Amino acid sequence: MAQGDVASTGVKRPPVPAGQAGAGRPPKAAATRRSGGSELTRAKIRSAVLFLLPMMIVLALVAGWPLGRTIYFAFTNATLNDINNYEFIGFDNFYNSEWGGLLKDPQWWNAVWNTIWFATISVTLETVLGLIVALALNMRFPGRGIVRAAVLIPWAIPTIVSAQMWGWMLHDQFGVINAMLLGIGIISQPIAWTANPDTAMLAVVMVDVWKTTPFMALLILAGLQMLPSDCYESARVDGIAPWKVFFRVTLPLVYPAIAVAVIFRALDALRIFDLIYVLTSNSADTMSMSVYARQQLVDFQDVGYGSAASTALFLIIALLTVVYIIAGKVDLSGEKS
């Protein structure tokens, strides 16, 4: 006799006919399953909703309202001179047969290309360098805590301050970078790093990589510290080469953390404004989508057209993020880990 056929009272349960699994389940348990969980589960869901409700209200006020207002102005001819006097013009700011609109503006598409190029190169470099730094910081060595704190200094400096600091260092007349390169003979004359069209975007990428690599390293390091140690113990006992352990154990296990870190950095890089604006101002060679939108809104005081550029910026970032999440099979819910 099987142990499961006998209840605690010793009474033998009747056999359950095939195809009627669950028929012997107590009525209360079946009703609980149909209702979506126990009373305790529903109480936890209600508590979670109550805790999240204030945050959702604040988020709707500080993010949802400005976003909705910007999208609304994108379909008007509002100007900064008289923001309350405007007309609804439909999609004319995006496309029209008379003067083209945003979608036929070559300067806008140049800004889109600059932004995507900057985001791709900078995030790729920051991910690779951040992984190397995180692997180094994950090792045991004397003074590891001090080194971890020191690595975060560039990330802790405000972007405006670091951009102005690097602007002085890259100056062609009195910058320390040109002085060092001239001193060791790499260049023969000073280079205007942020004014030269050939080097301006490279200078922006270099400063962004210097500043934001610690952020990537910090997120990846948190993922590395969550990895199980028994995998590495087994690999060491079996004598597996370290590079095989990295590619076959470490990298697959830490991939979810890297994928989420890339999303955070990509969102930040695609809306880049302050670093480019401080280093190169409104130069067309480095103009990003955010700089273009600011120029239309503030310099030209065209609220309707600038709002159309801001709306297009929002849609492009949302589209690229969704494509990345789907193509990379990124698990944002954490249920697969």
mmCIF file with all atom_site columns, C-alpha atoms in Angstrom, residues 85-268:
data_model
loop_
_atom_site.group_PDB
_atom_site.id
_atom_site.type_symbol
_atom_site.label_atom_id
_atom_site.label_alt_id
_atom_site.label_comp_id
_atom_site.label_asym_id
_atom_site.label_entity_id
_atom_site.label_seq_id
_atom_site.pdbx_PDB_ins_code
_atom_site.Cartn_x
_atom_site.Cartn_y
_atom_site.Cartn_z
_atom_site.occupancy
_atom_site.B_iso_or_equiv
_atom_site.pdbx_formal_charge
_atom_site.auth_seq_id
_atom_site.auth_comp_id
_atom_site.auth_asym_id
_atom_site.auth_atom_id
_atom_site.pdbx_PDB_model_num
ATOM 1   C CA . ASN A 1 85  ? -1.912 82.296 -27.742 1.00 0.00 ? 85  ASN A CA 1
ATOM 2   C CA . TYR A 1 86  ? -1.597 79.374 -30.167 1.00 0.00 ? 86  TYR A CA 1
ATOM 3   C CA . GLU A 1 87  ? -3.532 77.342 -32.724 1.00 0.00 ? 87  GLU A CA 1
ATOM 4   C CA . PHE A 1 88  ? -3.837 73.625 -33.349 1.00 0.00 ? 88  PHE A CA 1
ATOM 5   C CA . ILE A 1 89  ? -1.993 72.830 -36.616 1.00 0.00 ? 89  ILE A CA 1
ATOM 6   C CA . GLY A 1 90  ? -2.026 69.030 -36.614 1.00 0.00 ? 90  GLY A CA 1
ATOM 7   C CA . PHE A 1 91  ? 1.148  67.295 -37.876 1.00 0.00 ? 91  PHE A CA 1
ATOM 8   C CA . ASP A 1 92  ? 2.582  70.405 -39.592 1.00 0.00 ? 92  ASP A CA 1
ATOM 9   C CA . ASN A 1 93  ? 5.490  70.578 -37.147 1.00 0.00 ? 93  ASN A CA 1
ATOM 10  C CA . PHE A 1 94  ? 6.441  67.028 -38.097 1.00 0.00 ? 94  PHE A CA 1
ATOM 11  C CA . TYR A 1 95  ? 5.752  67.175 -41.829 1.00 0.00 ? 95  TYR A CA 1
ATOM 12  C CA . ASN A 1 96  ? 4.147  69.634 -44.250 1.00 0.00 ? 96  ASN A CA 1
ATOM 13  C CA . SER A 1 97  ? 4.423  70.351 -47.957 1.00 0.00 ? 97  SER A CA 1
ATOM 14  C CA . GLU A 1 98  ? 5.466  74.007 -47.611 1.00 0.00 ? 98  GLU A CA 1
ATOM 15  C CA . TRP A 1 99  ? 8.605  74.083 -45.466 1.00 0.00 ? 99  TRP A CA 1
ATOM 16  C CA . GLY A 1 100 ? 9.109  70.372 -44.787 1.00 0.00 ? 100 GLY A CA 1
ATOM 17  C CA . GLY A 1 101 ? 8.811  70.109 -41.024 1.00 0.00 ? 101 GLY A CA 1
ATOM 18  C CA . LEU A 1 102 ? 10.923 68.150 -38.578 1.00 0.00 ? 102 LEU A CA 1
ATOM 19  C CA . LEU A 1 103 ? 11.082 64.931 -40.625 1.00 0.00 ? 103 LEU A CA 1
ATOM 20  C CA . LYS A 1 104 ? 12.615 66.788 -43.600 1.00 0.00 ? 104 LYS A CA 1
ATOM 21  C CA . ASP A 1 105 ? 15.103 68.840 -41.592 1.00 0.00 ? 105 ASP A CA 1
ATOM 22  C CA . PRO A 1 106 ? 18.655 67.557 -42.319 1.00 0.00 ? 106 PRO A CA 1
ATOM 23  C CA . GLN A 1 107 ? 19.923 69.150 -39.097 1.00 0.00 ? 107 GLN A CA 1
ATOM 24  C CA . TRP A 1 108 ? 17.468 67.046 -37.098 1.00 0.00 ? 108 TRP A CA 1
ATOM 25  C CA . TRP A 1 109 ? 18.592 63.820 -38.752 1.00 0.00 ? 109 TRP A CA 1
ATOM 26  C CA . ASN A 1 110 ? 22.205 64.841 -38.202 1.00 0.00 ? 110 ASN A CA 1
ATOM 27  C CA . ALA A 1 111 ? 21.355 65.234 -34.500 1.00 0.00 ? 111 ALA A CA 1
ATOM 28  C CA . VAL A 1 112 ? 19.699 61.794 -34.504 1.00 0.00 ? 112 VAL A CA 1
ATOM 29  C CA . TRP A 1 113 ? 22.803 60.252 -36.076 1.00 0.00 ? 113 TRP A CA 1
ATOM 30  C CA . ASN A 1 114 ? 25.137 62.027 -33.612 1.00 0.00 ? 114 ASN A CA 1
ATOM 31  C CA . THR A 1 115 ? 23.064 60.822 -30.658 1.00 0.00 ? 115 THR A CA 1
ATOM 32  C CA . ILE A 1 116 ? 22.898 57.194 -31.780 1.00 0.00 ? 116 ILE A CA 1
ATOM 33  C CA . TRP A 1 117 ? 26.611 57.160 -32.686 1.00 0.00 ? 117 TRP A CA 1
ATOM 34  C CA . PHE A 1 118 ? 27.541 58.659 -29.326 1.00 0.00 ? 118 PHE A CA 1
ATOM 35  C CA . ALA A 1 119 ? 25.288 56.258 -27.384 1.00 0.00 ? 119 ALA A CA 1
ATOM 36  C CA . THR A 1 120 ? 26.557 53.167 -29.235 1.00 0.00 ? 120 THR A CA 1
ATOM 37  C CA . ILE A 1 121 ? 30.276 53.934 -28.887 1.00 0.00 ? 121 ILE A CA 1
ATOM 38  C CA . SER A 1 122 ? 30.190 55.296 -25.339 1.00 0.00 ? 122 SER A CA 1
ATOM 39  C CA . VAL A 1 123 ? 27.942 52.573 -23.871 1.00 0.00 ? 123 VAL A CA 1
ATOM 40  C CA . THR A 1 124 ? 29.986 49.830 -25.558 1.00 0.00 ? 124 THR A CA 1
ATOM 41  C CA . LEU A 1 125 ? 33.273 51.182 -24.186 1.00 0.00 ? 125 LEU A CA 1
ATOM 42  C CA . GLU A 1 126 ? 31.781 51.763 -20.741 1.00 0.00 ? 126 GLU A CA 1
ATOM 43  C CA . THR A 1 127 ? 30.381 48.215 -20.616 1.00 0.00 ? 127 THR A CA 1
ATOM 44  C CA . VAL A 1 128 ? 33.693 46.580 -21.559 1.00 0.00 ? 128 VAL A CA 1
ATOM 45  C CA . LEU A 1 129 ? 35.782 48.791 -19.269 1.00 0.00 ? 129 LEU A CA 1
ATOM 46  C CA . GLY A 1 130 ? 33.188 48.546 -16.483 1.00 0.00 ? 130 GLY A CA 1
ATOM 47  C CA . LEU A 1 131 ? 33.303 44.736 -16.656 1.00 0.00 ? 131 LEU A CA 1
ATOM 48  C CA . ILE A 1 132 ? 37.107 44.764 -16.429 1.00 0.00 ? 132 ILE A CA 1
ATOM 49  C CA . VAL A 1 133 ? 37.056 47.148 -13.466 1.00 0.00 ? 133 VAL A CA 1
ATOM 50  C CA . ALA A 1 134 ? 34.314 45.113 -11.744 1.00 0.00 ? 134 ALA A CA 1
ATOM 51  C CA . LEU A 1 135 ? 36.296 41.871 -12.151 1.00 0.00 ? 135 LEU A CA 1
ATOM 52  C CA . ALA A 1 136 ? 39.350 43.569 -10.648 1.00 0.00 ? 136 ALA A CA 1
ATOM 53  C CA . LEU A 1 137 ? 37.371 45.016 -7.732  1.00 0.00 ? 137 LEU A CA 1
ATOM 54  C CA . ASN A 1 138 ? 35.776 41.623 -7.083  1.00 0.00 ? 138 ASN A CA 1
ATOM 55  C CA . MET A 1 139 ? 39.182 40.106 -6.302  1.00 0.00 ? 139 MET A CA 1
ATOM 56  C CA . ARG A 1 140 ? 40.594 40.090 -2.779  1.00 0.00 ? 140 ARG A CA 1
ATOM 57  C CA . PHE A 1 141 ? 43.556 42.431 -2.218  1.00 0.00 ? 141 PHE A CA 1
ATOM 58  C CA . PRO A 1 142 ? 44.681 44.818 0.534   1.00 0.00 ? 142 PRO A CA 1
ATOM 59  C CA . GLY A 1 143 ? 42.910 48.187 0.440   1.00 0.00 ? 143 GLY A CA 1
ATOM 60  C CA . ARG A 1 144 ? 40.068 46.965 -1.761  1.00 0.00 ? 144 ARG A CA 1
ATOM 61  C CA . GLY A 1 145 ? 37.513 49.144 0.026   1.00 0.00 ? 145 GLY A CA 1
ATOM 62  C CA . ILE A 1 146 ? 39.583 52.301 -0.534  1.00 0.00 ? 146 ILE A CA 1
ATOM 63  C CA . VAL A 1 147 ? 40.071 51.457 -4.220  1.00 0.00 ? 147 VAL A CA 1
ATOM 64  C CA . ARG A 1 148 ? 36.312 50.874 -4.661  1.00 0.00 ? 148 ARG A CA 1
ATOM 65  C CA . ALA A 1 149 ? 35.574 54.295 -3.161  1.00 0.00 ? 149 ALA A CA 1
ATOM 66  C CA . ALA A 1 150 ? 38.277 55.999 -5.266  1.00 0.00 ? 150 ALA A CA 1
ATOM 67  C CA . VAL A 1 151 ? 36.970 54.494 -8.501  1.00 0.00 ? 151 VAL A CA 1
ATOM 68  C CA . LEU A 1 152 ? 33.578 56.124 -7.929  1.00 0.00 ? 152 LEU A CA 1
ATOM 69  C CA . ILE A 1 153 ? 34.973 59.681 -7.729  1.00 0.00 ? 153 ILE A CA 1
ATOM 70  C CA . PRO A 1 154 ? 34.505 60.532 -11.457 1.00 0.00 ? 154 PRO A CA 1
ATOM 71  C CA . TRP A 1 155 ? 30.895 59.380 -11.303 1.00 0.00 ? 155 TRP A CA 1
ATOM 72  C CA . ALA A 1 156 ? 30.249 61.429 -8.138  1.00 0.00 ? 156 ALA A CA 1
ATOM 73  C CA . ILE A 1 157 ? 31.380 64.692 -9.775  1.00 0.00 ? 157 ILE A CA 1
ATOM 74  C CA . PRO A 1 158 ? 28.433 66.633 -11.308 1.00 0.00 ? 158 PRO A CA 1
ATOM 75  C CA . THR A 1 159 ? 28.404 66.461 -15.098 1.00 0.00 ? 159 THR A CA 1
ATOM 76  C CA . ILE A 1 160 ? 28.577 70.241 -15.514 1.00 0.00 ? 160 ILE A CA 1
ATOM 77  C CA . VAL A 1 161 ? 31.662 70.420 -13.301 1.00 0.00 ? 161 VAL A CA 1
ATOM 78  C CA . SER A 1 162 ? 33.450 67.538 -15.010 1.00 0.00 ? 162 SER A CA 1
ATOM 79  C CA . ALA A 1 163 ? 32.580 68.908 -18.470 1.00 0.00 ? 163 ALA A CA 1
ATOM 80  C CA . GLN A 1 164 ? 33.964 72.350 -17.605 1.00 0.00 ? 164 GLN A CA 1
ATOM 81  C CA . MET A 1 165 ? 37.058 70.752 -16.049 1.00 0.00 ? 165 MET A CA 1
ATOM 82  C CA . TRP A 1 166 ? 37.743 68.681 -19.171 1.00 0.00 ? 166 TRP A CA 1
ATOM 83  C CA . GLY A 1 167 ? 37.009 71.725 -21.345 1.00 0.00 ? 167 GLY A CA 1
ATOM 84  C CA . TRP A 1 168 ? 39.918 73.538 -19.694 1.00 0.00 ? 168 TRP A CA 1
ATOM 85  C CA . MET A 1 169 ? 42.171 70.470 -19.879 1.00 0.00 ? 169 MET A CA 1
ATOM 86  C CA . LEU A 1 170 ? 41.431 70.046 -23.608 1.00 0.00 ? 170 LEU A CA 1
ATOM 87  C CA . HIS A 1 171 ? 41.876 73.739 -24.455 1.00 0.00 ? 171 HIS A CA 1
ATOM 88  C CA . ASP A 1 172 ? 44.191 74.275 -27.417 1.00 0.00 ? 172 ASP A CA 1
ATOM 89  C CA . GLN A 1 173 ? 46.082 77.220 -25.878 1.00 0.00 ? 173 GLN A CA 1
ATOM 90  C CA . PHE A 1 174 ? 46.528 76.451 -22.188 1.00 0.00 ? 174 PHE A CA 1
ATOM 91  C CA . GLY A 1 175 ? 45.152 72.906 -21.809 1.00 0.00 ? 175 GLY A CA 1
ATOM 92  C CA . VAL A 1 176 ? 47.262 70.354 -19.956 1.00 0.00 ? 176 VAL A CA 1
ATOM 93  C CA . ILE A 1 177 ? 46.420 67.583 -22.468 1.00 0.00 ? 177 ILE A CA 1
ATOM 94  C CA . ASN A 1 178 ? 48.085 69.417 -25.360 1.00 0.00 ? 178 ASN A CA 1
ATOM 95  C CA . ALA A 1 179 ? 51.042 70.306 -23.128 1.00 0.00 ? 179 ALA A CA 1
ATOM 96  C CA . MET A 1 180 ? 51.585 66.652 -22.219 1.00 0.00 ? 180 MET A CA 1
ATOM 97  C CA . LEU A 1 181 ? 51.243 65.391 -25.809 1.00 0.00 ? 181 LEU A CA 1
ATOM 98  C CA . LEU A 1 182 ? 53.600 68.105 -27.070 1.00 0.00 ? 182 LEU A CA 1
ATOM 99  C CA . GLY A 1 183 ? 56.077 67.300 -24.319 1.00 0.00 ? 183 GLY A CA 1
ATOM 100 C CA . ILE A 1 184 ? 56.360 63.610 -25.231 1.00 0.00 ? 184 ILE A CA 1
ATOM 101 C CA . GLY A 1 185 ? 56.339 64.342 -28.981 1.00 0.00 ? 185 GLY A CA 1
ATOM 102 C CA . ILE A 1 186 ? 53.026 62.676 -29.985 1.00 0.00 ? 186 ILE A CA 1
ATOM 103 C CA . ILE A 1 187 ? 51.686 65.867 -31.617 1.00 0.00 ? 187 ILE A CA 1
ATOM 104 C CA . SER A 1 188 ? 53.624 68.719 -33.263 1.00 0.00 ? 188 SER A CA 1
ATOM 105 C CA . GLN A 1 189 ? 51.098 71.512 -32.663 1.00 0.00 ? 189 GLN A CA 1
ATOM 106 C CA . PRO A 1 190 ? 48.196 72.086 -30.261 1.00 0.00 ? 190 PRO A CA 1
ATOM 107 C CA . ILE A 1 191 ? 44.850 70.539 -31.175 1.00 0.00 ? 191 ILE A CA 1
ATOM 108 C CA . ALA A 1 192 ? 41.518 72.253 -30.571 1.00 0.00 ? 192 ALA A CA 1
ATOM 109 C CA . TRP A 1 193 ? 39.908 69.037 -29.341 1.00 0.00 ? 193 TRP A CA 1
ATOM 110 C CA . THR A 1 194 ? 36.401 70.387 -28.785 1.00 0.00 ? 194 THR A CA 1
ATOM 111 C CA . ALA A 1 195 ? 36.365 72.859 -31.723 1.00 0.00 ? 195 ALA A CA 1
ATOM 112 C CA . ASN A 1 196 ? 37.804 70.624 -34.452 1.00 0.00 ? 196 ASN A CA 1
ATOM 113 C CA . PRO A 1 197 ? 35.022 68.705 -36.292 1.00 0.00 ? 197 PRO A CA 1
ATOM 114 C CA . ASP A 1 198 ? 37.292 65.651 -36.531 1.00 0.00 ? 198 ASP A CA 1
ATOM 115 C CA . THR A 1 199 ? 37.985 65.413 -32.796 1.00 0.00 ? 199 THR A CA 1
ATOM 116 C CA . ALA A 1 200 ? 34.998 67.080 -31.104 1.00 0.00 ? 200 ALA A CA 1
ATOM 117 C CA . MET A 1 201 ? 32.800 63.983 -30.822 1.00 0.00 ? 201 MET A CA 1
ATOM 118 C CA . LEU A 1 202 ? 35.785 61.831 -29.828 1.00 0.00 ? 202 LEU A CA 1
ATOM 119 C CA . ALA A 1 203 ? 36.524 64.278 -27.010 1.00 0.00 ? 203 ALA A CA 1
ATOM 120 C CA . VAL A 1 204 ? 32.911 64.083 -25.829 1.00 0.00 ? 204 VAL A CA 1
ATOM 121 C CA . VAL A 1 205 ? 32.979 60.270 -25.875 1.00 0.00 ? 205 VAL A CA 1
ATOM 122 C CA . MET A 1 206 ? 36.283 60.212 -23.984 1.00 0.00 ? 206 MET A CA 1
ATOM 123 C CA . VAL A 1 207 ? 34.943 62.451 -21.204 1.00 0.00 ? 207 VAL A CA 1
ATOM 124 C CA . ASP A 1 208 ? 31.707 60.467 -20.952 1.00 0.00 ? 208 ASP A CA 1
ATOM 125 C CA . VAL A 1 209 ? 33.595 57.149 -20.727 1.00 0.00 ? 209 VAL A CA 1
ATOM 126 C CA . TRP A 1 210 ? 35.858 58.596 -18.023 1.00 0.00 ? 210 TRP A CA 1
ATOM 127 C CA . LYS A 1 211 ? 32.872 59.776 -16.002 1.00 0.00 ? 211 LYS A CA 1
ATOM 128 C CA . THR A 1 212 ? 30.393 56.919 -16.380 1.00 0.00 ? 212 THR A CA 1
ATOM 129 C CA . THR A 1 213 ? 32.539 53.769 -16.454 1.00 0.00 ? 213 THR A CA 1
ATOM 130 C CA . PRO A 1 214 ? 32.493 53.643 -12.607 1.00 0.00 ? 214 PRO A CA 1
ATOM 131 C CA . PHE A 1 215 ? 28.673 53.534 -12.729 1.00 0.00 ? 215 PHE A CA 1
ATOM 132 C CA . MET A 1 216 ? 28.753 50.477 -14.993 1.00 0.00 ? 216 MET A CA 1
ATOM 133 C CA . ALA A 1 217 ? 31.459 48.877 -12.847 1.00 0.00 ? 217 ALA A CA 1
ATOM 134 C CA . LEU A 1 218 ? 29.362 49.385 -9.719  1.00 0.00 ? 218 LEU A CA 1
ATOM 135 C CA . LEU A 1 219 ? 26.268 47.707 -11.213 1.00 0.00 ? 219 LEU A CA 1
ATOM 136 C CA . ILE A 1 220 ? 28.255 44.788 -12.666 1.00 0.00 ? 220 ILE A CA 1
ATOM 137 C CA . LEU A 1 221 ? 30.172 44.359 -9.398  1.00 0.00 ? 221 LEU A CA 1
ATOM 138 C CA . ALA A 1 222 ? 26.850 43.974 -7.561  1.00 0.00 ? 222 ALA A CA 1
ATOM 139 C CA . GLY A 1 223 ? 25.945 41.184 -10.002 1.00 0.00 ? 223 GLY A CA 1
ATOM 140 C CA . LEU A 1 224 ? 29.325 39.466 -9.563  1.00 0.00 ? 224 LEU A CA 1
ATOM 141 C CA . GLN A 1 225 ? 28.957 39.377 -5.784  1.00 0.00 ? 225 GLN A CA 1
ATOM 142 C CA . MET A 1 226 ? 25.649 37.512 -6.133  1.00 0.00 ? 226 MET A CA 1
ATOM 143 C CA . LEU A 1 227 ? 27.175 34.608 -8.107  1.00 0.00 ? 227 LEU A CA 1
ATOM 144 C CA . PRO A 1 228 ? 27.334 31.208 -6.326  1.00 0.00 ? 228 PRO A CA 1
ATOM 145 C CA . SER A 1 229 ? 30.832 30.222 -5.215  1.00 0.00 ? 229 SER A CA 1
ATOM 146 C CA . ASP A 1 230 ? 30.318 26.465 -5.661  1.00 0.00 ? 230 ASP A CA 1
ATOM 147 C CA . CYS A 1 231 ? 30.633 26.805 -9.468  1.00 0.00 ? 231 CYS A CA 1
ATOM 148 C CA . TYR A 1 232 ? 34.107 28.276 -9.102  1.00 0.00 ? 232 TYR A CA 1
ATOM 149 C CA . GLU A 1 233 ? 35.099 25.648 -6.524  1.00 0.00 ? 233 GLU A CA 1
ATOM 150 C CA . SER A 1 234 ? 34.101 22.876 -8.940  1.00 0.00 ? 234 SER A CA 1
ATOM 151 C CA . ALA A 1 235 ? 35.963 24.564 -11.820 1.00 0.00 ? 235 ALA A CA 1
ATOM 152 C CA . ARG A 1 236 ? 39.118 24.921 -9.700  1.00 0.00 ? 236 ARG A CA 1
ATOM 153 C CA . VAL A 1 237 ? 38.948 21.261 -8.625  1.00 0.00 ? 237 VAL A CA 1
ATOM 154 C CA . ASP A 1 238 ? 38.505 20.155 -12.272 1.00 0.00 ? 238 ASP A CA 1
ATOM 155 C CA . GLY A 1 239 ? 41.445 22.323 -13.353 1.00 0.00 ? 239 GLY A CA 1
ATOM 156 C CA . ILE A 1 240 ? 39.478 24.401 -15.899 1.00 0.00 ? 240 ILE A CA 1
ATOM 157 C CA . ALA A 1 241 ? 41.393 27.348 -17.355 1.00 0.00 ? 241 ALA A CA 1
ATOM 158 C CA . PRO A 1 242 ? 40.384 30.767 -15.937 1.00 0.00 ? 242 PRO A CA 1
ATOM 159 C CA . TRP A 1 243 ? 39.410 32.164 -19.348 1.00 0.00 ? 243 TRP A CA 1
ATOM 160 C CA . LYS A 1 244 ? 37.034 29.200 -19.881 1.00 0.00 ? 244 LYS A CA 1
ATOM 161 C CA . VAL A 1 245 ? 35.517 29.818 -16.453 1.00 0.00 ? 245 VAL A CA 1
ATOM 162 C CA . PHE A 1 246 ? 34.965 33.461 -17.381 1.00 0.00 ? 246 PHE A CA 1
ATOM 163 C CA . PHE A 1 247 ? 33.256 32.806 -20.739 1.00 0.00 ? 247 PHE A CA 1
ATOM 164 C CA . ARG A 1 248 ? 31.285 29.683 -19.703 1.00 0.00 ? 248 ARG A CA 1
ATOM 165 C CA . VAL A 1 249 ? 30.380 30.486 -16.086 1.00 0.00 ? 249 VAL A CA 1
ATOM 166 C CA . THR A 1 250 ? 30.910 34.112 -15.079 1.00 0.00 ? 250 THR A CA 1
ATOM 167 C CA . LEU A 1 251 ? 29.688 35.870 -18.226 1.00 0.00 ? 251 LEU A CA 1
ATOM 168 C CA . PRO A 1 252 ? 26.414 33.885 -18.630 1.00 0.00 ? 252 PRO A CA 1
ATOM 169 C CA . LEU A 1 253 ? 25.593 34.251 -14.937 1.00 0.00 ? 253 LEU A CA 1
ATOM 170 C CA . VAL A 1 254 ? 26.313 37.985 -14.788 1.00 0.00 ? 254 VAL A CA 1
ATOM 171 C CA . TYR A 1 255 ? 24.595 38.724 -18.128 1.00 0.00 ? 255 TYR A CA 1
ATOM 172 C CA . PRO A 1 256 ? 21.263 39.803 -16.524 1.00 0.00 ? 256 PRO A CA 1
ATOM 173 C CA . ALA A 1 257 ? 23.067 42.452 -14.460 1.00 0.00 ? 257 ALA A CA 1
ATOM 174 C CA . ILE A 1 258 ? 25.000 43.657 -17.518 1.00 0.00 ? 258 ILE A CA 1
ATOM 175 C CA . ALA A 1 259 ? 21.819 43.831 -19.607 1.00 0.00 ? 259 ALA A CA 1
ATOM 176 C CA . VAL A 1 260 ? 20.028 45.997 -17.031 1.00 0.00 ? 260 VAL A CA 1
ATOM 177 C CA . ALA A 1 261 ? 23.091 48.230 -16.628 1.00 0.00 ? 261 ALA A CA 1
ATOM 178 C CA . VAL A 1 262 ? 23.226 48.718 -20.409 1.00 0.00 ? 262 VAL A CA 1
ATOM 179 C CA . ILE A 1 263 ? 19.569 49.812 -20.420 1.00 0.00 ? 263 ILE A CA 1
ATOM 180 C CA . PHE A 1 264 ? 20.236 52.413 -17.724 1.00 0.00 ? 264 PHE A CA 1
ATOM 181 C CA . ARG A 1 265 ? 23.285 53.774 -19.534 1.00 0.00 ? 265 ARG A CA 1
ATOM 182 C CA . ALA A 1 266 ? 21.644 53.695 -22.963 1.00 0.00 ? 266 ALA A CA 1
ATOM 183 C CA . LEU A 1 267 ? 18.669 55.706 -21.691 1.00 0.00 ? 267 LEU A CA 1
ATOM 184 C CA . ASP A 1 268 ? 21.062 58.249 -20.210 1.00 0.00 ? 268 ASP A CA 1
#
